[in-house]
Amino acid sequence: MTLFENNLMLRGFLTRDVEVHSSNGITEDAFAVLSLATMSGTWNVATNEWTSRITSHRVVCPGPWFCGFTRGMRRGDYVEVEGELYVHDYERPVVVEGERFTAKRCVGEVRALQVRKLERPLVVIDTGVDD
């Protein structure tokens, strides 16, 4: 048993083409960005209906290897990502009634450790039950 763990497994569809530098701009600190949509939901007992929820995740794929691997991925591709949750704060200027303030915003993203392109399923059915 490990004392601390930070593991994520996401499987879903890309909502846009992968953001990646051109071949000339790839350096050791380069990264690619995936926008991955996952679906989940809840069963409302009162109305006897399934209410689905689609969540979009920002996935950062660090390093030149990921830049090359993800370059051909396009909107609608079915992918699986293993990674870690990374949360950071950043400050941004906000103007309220003519006065400037600095507001902190907490942002979460997934840092990819592994990305797999999967075969697109013929039919997508979410029963709400994990197999």
PDB file of N, CA and C in Angstrom, residues 32-68:
ATOM      1  N   ALA A  32       1.719  19.036 -25.466  1.00  0.00           N
ATOM      2  CA  ALA A  32       0.497  19.019 -26.265  1.00  0.00           C
ATOM      3  C   ALA A  32      -0.678  19.118 -25.303  1.00  0.00           C
ATOM      4  N   VAL A  33      -1.805  19.650 -25.780  1.00  0.00           N
ATOM      5  CA  VAL A  33      -2.989  19.798 -24.943  1.00  0.00           C
ATOM      6  C   VAL A  33      -4.164  19.098 -25.616  1.00  0.00           C
ATOM      7  N   LEU A  34      -4.818  18.213 -24.856  1.00  0.00           N
ATOM      8  CA  LEU A  34      -6.019  17.523 -25.318  1.00  0.00           C
ATOM      9  C   LEU A  34      -7.229  18.081 -24.580  1.00  0.00           C
ATOM     10  N   SER A  35      -8.350  18.182 -25.266  1.00  0.00           N
ATOM     11  CA  SER A  35      -9.627  18.500 -24.628  1.00  0.00           C
ATOM     12  C   SER A  35     -10.470  17.237 -24.721  1.00  0.00           C
ATOM     13  N   LEU A  36     -10.669  16.587 -23.586  1.00  0.00           N
ATOM     14  CA  LEU A  36     -11.311  15.274 -23.543  1.00  0.00           C
ATOM     15  C   LEU A  36     -12.653  15.364 -22.838  1.00  0.00           C
ATOM     16  N   ALA A  37     -13.700  14.873 -23.474  1.00  0.00           N
ATOM     17  CA  ALA A  37     -15.039  14.876 -22.886  1.00  0.00           C
ATOM     18  C   ALA A  37     -15.373  13.493 -22.349  1.00  0.00           C
ATOM     19  N   THR A  38     -15.849  13.453 -21.111  1.00  0.00           N
ATOM     20  CA  THR A  38     -16.320  12.211 -20.515  1.00  0.00           C
ATOM     21  C   THR A  38     -17.782  12.379 -20.146  1.00  0.00           C
ATOM     22  N   MET A  39     -18.486  11.260 -20.020  1.00  0.00           N
ATOM     23  CA  MET A  39     -19.906  11.310 -19.711  1.00  0.00           C
ATOM     24  C   MET A  39     -20.187  10.509 -18.446  1.00  0.00           C
ATOM     25  N   SER A  40     -21.015  11.071 -17.600  1.00  0.00           N
ATOM     26  CA  SER A  40     -21.481  10.372 -16.407  1.00  0.00           C
ATOM     27  C   SER A  40     -22.894  10.878 -16.148  1.00  0.00           C
ATOM     28  N   GLY A  41     -23.482  10.473 -15.059  1.00  0.00           N
ATOM     29  CA  GLY A  41     -24.823  10.950 -14.782  1.00  0.00           C
ATOM     30  C   GLY A  41     -25.393  10.375 -13.511  1.00  0.00           C
ATOM     31  N   THR A  42     -26.651  10.709 -13.264  1.00  0.00           N
ATOM     32  CA  THR A  42     -27.356  10.227 -12.077  1.00  0.00           C
ATOM     33  C   THR A  42     -28.758   9.795 -12.468  1.00  0.00           C
ATOM     34  N   TRP A  43     -29.268   8.869 -11.694  1.00  0.00           N
ATOM     35  CA  TRP A  43     -30.631   8.385 -11.901  1.00  0.00           C
ATOM     36  C   TRP A  43     -31.539   9.108 -10.921  1.00  0.00           C
ATOM     37  N   ASN A  44     -32.517   9.819 -11.442  1.00  0.00           N
ATOM     38  CA  ASN A  44     -33.484  10.527 -10.612  1.00  0.00           C
ATOM     39  C   ASN A  44     -34.644   9.578 -10.334  1.00  0.00           C
ATOM     40  N   VAL A  45     -34.741   9.101  -9.102  1.00  0.00           N
ATOM     41  CA  VAL A  45     -35.762   8.124  -8.723  1.00  0.00           C
ATOM     42  C   VAL A  45     -37.155   8.737  -8.812  1.00  0.00           C
ATOM     43  N   ALA A  46     -37.291   9.999  -8.457  1.00  0.00           N
ATOM     44  CA  ALA A  46     -38.602  10.652  -8.450  1.00  0.00           C
ATOM     45  C   ALA A  46     -39.212  10.715  -9.856  1.00  0.00           C
ATOM     46  N   THR A  47     -38.387  11.019 -10.859  1.00  0.00           N
ATOM     47  CA  THR A  47     -38.906  11.130 -12.224  1.00  0.00           C
ATOM     48  C   THR A  47     -38.634   9.890 -13.061  1.00  0.00           C
ATOM     49  N   ASN A  48     -37.873   8.947 -12.503  1.00  0.00           N
ATOM     50  CA  ASN A  48     -37.515   7.713 -13.196  1.00  0.00           C
ATOM     51  C   ASN A  48     -36.783   8.013 -14.511  1.00  0.00           C
ATOM     52  N   GLU A  49     -35.824   8.962 -14.440  1.00  0.00           N
ATOM     53  CA  GLU A  49     -35.065   9.362 -15.622  1.00  0.00           C
ATOM     54  C   GLU A  49     -33.570   9.413 -15.328  1.00  0.00           C
ATOM     55  N   TRP A  50     -32.800   9.147 -16.364  1.00  0.00           N
ATOM     56  CA  TRP A  50     -31.347   9.266 -16.300  1.00  0.00           C
ATOM     57  C   TRP A  50     -30.962  10.674 -16.742  1.00  0.00           C
ATOM     58  N   THR A  51     -30.231  11.387 -15.906  1.00  0.00           N
ATOM     59  CA  THR A  51     -29.758  12.722 -16.241  1.00  0.00           C
ATOM     60  C   THR A  51     -28.259  12.636 -16.501  1.00  0.00           C
ATOM     61  N   SER A  52     -27.890  12.793 -17.765  1.00  0.00           N
ATOM     62  CA  SER A  52     -26.468  12.669 -18.105  1.00  0.00           C
ATOM     63  C   SER A  52     -25.759  13.999 -17.941  1.00  0.00           C
ATOM     64  N   ARG A  53     -24.448  13.896 -17.747  1.00  0.00           N
ATOM     65  CA  ARG A  53     -23.603  15.078 -17.562  1.00  0.00           C
ATOM     66  C   ARG A  53     -22.316  14.845 -18.349  1.00  0.00           C
ATOM     67  N   ILE A  54     -21.978  15.792 -19.190  1.00  0.00           N
ATOM     68  CA  ILE A  54     -20.738  15.705 -19.958  1.00  0.00           C
ATOM     69  C   ILE A  54     -19.744  16.688 -19.357  1.00  0.00           C
ATOM     70  N   THR A  55     -18.551  16.188 -19.064  1.00  0.00           N
ATOM     71  CA  THR A  55     -17.507  17.013 -18.469  1.00  0.00           C
ATOM     72  C   THR A  55     -16.327  17.086 -19.416  1.00  0.00           C
ATOM     73  N   SER A  56     -15.789  18.283 -19.604  1.00  0.00           N
ATOM     74  CA  SER A  56     -14.620  18.466 -20.443  1.00  0.00           C
ATOM     75  C   SER A  56     -13.383  18.589 -19.562  1.00  0.00           C
ATOM     76  N   HIS A  57     -12.328  17.875 -19.919  1.00  0.00           N
ATOM     77  CA  HIS A  57     -11.087  17.864 -19.145  1.00  0.00           C
ATOM     78  C   HIS A  57      -9.945  18.398 -20.005  1.00  0.00           C
ATOM     79  N   ARG A  58      -9.116  19.240 -19.407  1.00  0.00           N
ATOM     80  CA  ARG A  58      -7.896  19.721 -20.064  1.00  0.00           C
ATOM     81  C   ARG A  58      -6.784  18.740 -19.687  1.00  0.00           C
ATOM     82  N   VAL A  59      -6.180  18.126 -20.687  1.00  0.00           N
ATOM     83  CA  VAL A  59      -5.120  17.142 -20.465  1.00  0.00           C
ATOM     84  C   VAL A  59      -3.834  17.682 -21.071  1.00  0.00           C
ATOM     85  N   VAL A  60      -2.812  17.886 -20.224  1.00  0.00           N
ATOM     86  CA  VAL A  60      -1.514  18.365 -20.684  1.00  0.00           C
ATOM     87  C   VAL A  60      -0.597  17.157 -20.845  1.00  0.00           C
ATOM     88  N   CYS A  61      -0.021  17.031 -22.033  1.00  0.00           N
ATOM     89  CA  CYS A  61       0.870  15.911 -22.349  1.00  0.00           C
ATOM     90  C   CYS A  61       2.282  16.471 -22.494  1.00  0.00           C
ATOM     91  N   PRO A  62       3.112  16.367 -21.448  1.00  0.00           N
ATOM     92  CA  PRO A  62       4.423  17.017 -21.468  1.00  0.00           C
ATOM     93  C   PRO A  62       5.484  16.238 -22.255  1.00  0.00           C
ATOM     94  N   GLY A  63       6.346  16.987 -22.913  1.00  0.00           N
ATOM     95  CA  GLY A  63       7.513  16.393 -23.556  1.00  0.00           C
ATOM     96  C   GLY A  63       7.375  16.222 -25.054  1.00  0.00           C
ATOM     97  N   PRO A  64       8.506  16.127 -25.731  1.00  0.00           N
ATOM     98  CA  PRO A  64       8.510  16.019 -27.198  1.00  0.00           C
ATOM     99  C   PRO A  64       7.892  14.715 -27.702  1.00  0.00           C
ATOM    100  N   TRP A  65       7.988  13.640 -26.918  1.00  0.00           N
ATOM    101  CA  TRP A  65       7.417  12.367 -27.363  1.00  0.00           C
ATOM    102  C   TRP A  65       5.911  12.489 -27.522  1.00  0.00           C
ATOM    103  N   PHE A  66       5.225  13.073 -26.510  1.00  0.00           N
ATOM    104  CA  PHE A  66       3.779  13.259 -26.592  1.00  0.00           C
ATOM    105  C   PHE A  66       3.410  14.178 -27.748  1.00  0.00           C
ATOM    106  N   CYS A  67       4.233  15.191 -28.007  1.00  0.00           N
ATOM    107  CA  CYS A  67       3.938  16.109 -29.114  1.00  0.00           C
ATOM    108  C   CYS A  67       3.891  15.344 -30.438  1.00  0.00           C
ATOM    109  N   GLY A  68       4.829  14.451 -30.629  1.00  0.00           N
ATOM    110  CA  GLY A  68       4.837  13.655 -31.859  1.00  0.00           C
ATOM    111  C   GLY A  68       3.713  12.636 -31.899  1.00  0.00           C
TER     112      GLY A  68
END
